[in-house]
Amino acid sequence: STLLSSLFETPHHALIAITPQLLPVSEDFDYILQTNVIIQILRAMNVIESSAMAARSTFLDEAWNFFVATRAELMLFCAAVAAYVLLFGNMAPKGRKPRSPKAKHLKMEEDDLDVDVPDADKDQQSLRPEERQQLETSLNESFQSGDHRQVLRCWMALKRSDVPPEIPLARAVESMQRFKKDNHFVIRELRAYFKRYSSECTPRTLNDILEPLARRLDAQLVDGVLAIASSFGIRPDERGYEALLSMSFTTRNFAQVRTLLDEMTGRGMCFTTRARIVAVKTALKMGSFPDAAQHFKELKHLWSGLGSSDATPSMAPQHIVSQLVDLACRERQLAEFLPLLEGTPLAEDAVSAMLSECARRKDPSLSEKAERLVRGQNGQQLSDGTYALLVRCASGDQARLQSLLNEVIGKGAPLTADFALAMLSSCAKARCVKLADQLLEKMQPNQLQVVSAFIRFYAEEEQYEKVCRVYEKHVLSLAGSDSPTRQPMVLDARVERCLMSAALRCGRHDLAKNFLDAAPSDVAKHIAMIRSCAASGDLSGAREVFETLRKSGVEMNSVIYNTVLDACVECRNLSAAEDWMLQTKRAGFADVVSYNTLIKAHLQSDNFRKARSLMEEMRAEGLQPNRVTFNELVNGLVARGSSPSHRAEIWSIVREMKAAGVKPNQVTCSILLKSLNAYSKEAEIVETMDLITDMEEPMDEVLLSSVVEACVRIGKPDLLAEKLKQFQSAEGLSVNGSHTFGSLIKAYGHAKDMNGVWRCWTEMRSRHIRPTSITLGCMVEAVVSNGDTEGAYELIHQIREDENCRDALNAVIYCSVLKGFTREKKIQRVWTVYEEMLSFQVELSVVTYNTLLDACARCGRMDRVPGITEDMKAKGIRPNLITYSTMVKGHCQAGDLERGFAILTEMRAKTNLQPDEIMYNSLLDGCAQNNLVDKGLALLDQMQREGVQPSNFTLSLLVKLMNRARKLDGAFAIVEEISQKYHFRPNVHVYTNLIQACVANRNLSRGMLTFKKMLKERTRPENRTYAILVRASLAQSQPEQAAGLLRAAIGAPGAEPYVPQDCLSTAPIHNLDAALVAEALQGLTERGHVHDLAVPLMSDVKNYRPQLRIDATTQRRIMSAGMGNASAPAPGNERRYEGFGGGGGRAGGQRRDGA
């Protein structure tokens, strides 16, 4: 092979010359080379070379011809190249230096960023000033336009700068986060920045980074930034601590707030105004009055030290001052706190709280100090409410009352109802008729509650002539007025009795006769009897309609037959329903709906066995039970109670449902969740939750709410969190959307898990997920519903400051805060929120104004209602039925029933709206408060005549109305009549009110019969039911009955005969008040039943309801009484008190053995 290679590389004429010399070598290679072969090869190569030379000659000729033909084009091309070189310089790239390891590492990071950035090693040329300025400008513009990729390109390029770039580091950090870089990457970039530019290792730079992160509640990244800052010797200053405090307080991490405050104090740092305010708020939330007062004191010193009008005590949020005053009153530290309020503007809420506390404590010295402070702050401009509170503080001091009355009269303003009522109450205590006469002369009242107060005052002072004059001048004259806006006052029964007594005592018999003639009770009874007769023909009328329809020739179908069958069931006429079912079968229209309706009827009659037999009959007829069938059976068992046999039957039906191929749906799961309570077994809870997991239908809001309520009811919030996680993983959900976070926040809020609420919110904000209006509404509602209305209001302010999220705020979110302040009865804060809504031009709706009206009604400030209605009219918002109902409720609660009826008349005249059950119930409640039985019954008659069906709430009010009029039989008659007419069972509140009426009328035996009837109808009592019966039994010397009732309440043996044997499963309640048990034990002890009743009952409580904590004082009293009465125990009773301090089981055992 070496030889052949040489041959082909040697010219052929030279090879011919050396061929003879190669022959000896060929002897070793005779299998490859022979002499003749070599010669032939050489000749062939000579021929090839000759041919190649000829070809080259031909190619050169063709190339020359082509060049001559295209010489013009080639010359133009060369000229263009020369011109380009002359104009743009040398195009050859400069030589690149080899990359250093650091540059390669940086390139890897840039690849991770997915951006194209030049290298930034030390060997590379640094940026020129103009290049750095250009990059800085590009970075800022890219950030504002949302191009975070370009921001990171500029950031990486700026690393070549020798001087720190003049850019906000917070923008670079936010761009890294928005570019989905984790916290580790951000921390690494910041560490490299501080390492390269040591001059930037200052608190100011740290603050620029911390403040945006703290606003976004990104606690994890904040901790990382603080860690690298500490490694470079950077510590937060006052501004940095302010941001950290705000973040910790917003997330309700009060322990962290305390830690930061201690750090600032330890470093001797000066607190900023906002830091001090956060410290005050934290102390308020933790209920620490000493800390709150100290921080408030330092805050005032801080303002004083600034010596500037920009920082004065007026900067203190007034609601914080009000909360400080409330806390001082609760801690009985108002006297110590008053000096700190000098020079601080006080809101009306704070003034009311201070003066109310002074009136409650009846401390003239404290009242004087508080009044001096209030007058000094307000410059003699006191409100009517403040004057009313000052009058209450001066109760009994006739000279002081006279001074206040003269001061108010001197103002020239009309006297308000609050001031008049307060003054009359104080006059009654001071027995000062002269002052009341002066008030009546100056006021000339026309409000029902004020006129009634004057009548009662004069009647109690035996000024009977004045009673009659007040009635004639301020009641009868109004009744005879022709003004269409005025309506006659309707006085309650108590005032009428006062008037009757006064008229008879002073010889005004004509006036007394008018009172008797005005009673319309007979008319109301006749109306009630007529309606009772008409109600008995409802089912017959339904059948007549059916016969008319059948005779008309209309084609009948199953829907018509099932409608009549349902009418029989609703009328609770089971025999008629069964007869109609037979007629439906004969007609051939019986279907699954027919059987389900009849099953429902038997379940209502508590005949579960017959309902099961109907299911078998369905199968025999070729009809398969559906979900409705099984759900009716499960619901019927759940309604019967929670006995072990019922629970076993429930799960037997569920297994049968699965075997029939009918999978449980949302209704099934909701019914099963409703059956869970604190006594449910763990297996039942787990099986119910597994059914929810295996359900085909997706989770909806109703079922989620049922899950939440069940988890809270059984006392397992951890189960709620677990199920929420399972729902997410089962459906493949990743929490990336704002709506998903909203659902989670709502669920955690229902479970009272505020840590979970804030954890979801913090995670959403740190991931830059913009909250929608619904999500923000869920968050605000969760915070408000858990008692932190101020925190929710602060959250709204934070969202308002965020330009990317402020669009999510709307009137519905503000309404949640309004409702929270309304429940807390903080009318001043309600008005503050309303004024803020107006200032930010939030679009208001009728719901907003209804919320404001409800606040006025709940806080007793109906004087603000005219202003609200005027605002509605100015904005073109028409009031709806809820608007009128709320105003009616407010006036009725304030005792102004006349105005409530006037609003009803106004609504009928100006709108097409018709009063609903809520409005009628409000008016009935007002009648009950004022003992207006006849007017209440007439209102009930009008309510039914207009087709408004009464409810159990209506029945409760009617029972209360009849009870106050001492008409016990009438209360039972109304309950029976209404419940039968409208086919519903009285609930626990109706029965409890009936029992209360029996006790009030000294008929405890009838109350016990009502209690037993209630249990037989499977209506579980409530704590109030037992409280009424137990206290009445003790008061009427029936201690055995009181002890038996308490045993029934805790589910202990020994409740017979006070509770029927078949009702023992319905009697126990889970929310029995420990105070009631302690009161009953003390009552048994005081009545000499220590050994036979008190000690055994204590033992049963500890055995059957160990979670009920009886206070140590009650236990000591029982023990002391027992020891005092049993200094020499009878034989066999020596060990009766063993275990009394613990389980006490033996005492109960001896009682049962002895019995």
Short mmCIF file of C-alpha atoms in Angstrom, two decimals, residues 1040-1041 1043-1048 1051-1059 1064 1100 1104 1151-1152:
data_model
loop_
_atom_site.label_atom_id
_atom_site.label_comp_id
_atom_site.label_asym_id
_atom_site.label_seq_id
_atom_site.Cartn_x
_atom_site.Cartn_y
_atom_site.Cartn_z
CA GLU A 1040 -87.04 16.57 91.61
CA GLN A 1041 -88.51 17.83 88.34
CA ALA A 1043 -83.07 17.55 88.42
CA GLY A 1044 -84.90 15.21 86.03
CA LEU A 1045 -84.99 17.88 83.31
CA LEU A 1046 -81.27 18.47 83.61
CA ARG A 1047 -80.61 14.72 83.35
CA ALA A 1048 -82.68 14.67 80.17
CA GLY A 1051 -78.63 12.36 78.27
CA ALA A 1052 -78.28 10.74 81.70
CA PRO A 1053 -80.65 8.10 83.14
CA GLY A 1054 -83.24 9.16 85.65
CA ALA A 1055 -85.19 11.63 83.48
CA GLU A 1056 -88.42 9.65 83.75
CA PRO A 1057 -91.27 10.42 84.30
CA TYR A 1058 -90.60 14.00 83.25
CA VAL A 1059 -89.53 12.83 79.80
CA LEU A 1064 -85.23 10.21 75.52
CA ASP A 1100 -74.06 12.54 86.40
CA TYR A 1104 -72.21 12.10 80.92
CA ARG A 1151 -78.72 7.23 94.18
CA ARG A 1152 -79.90 4.79 91.57
#
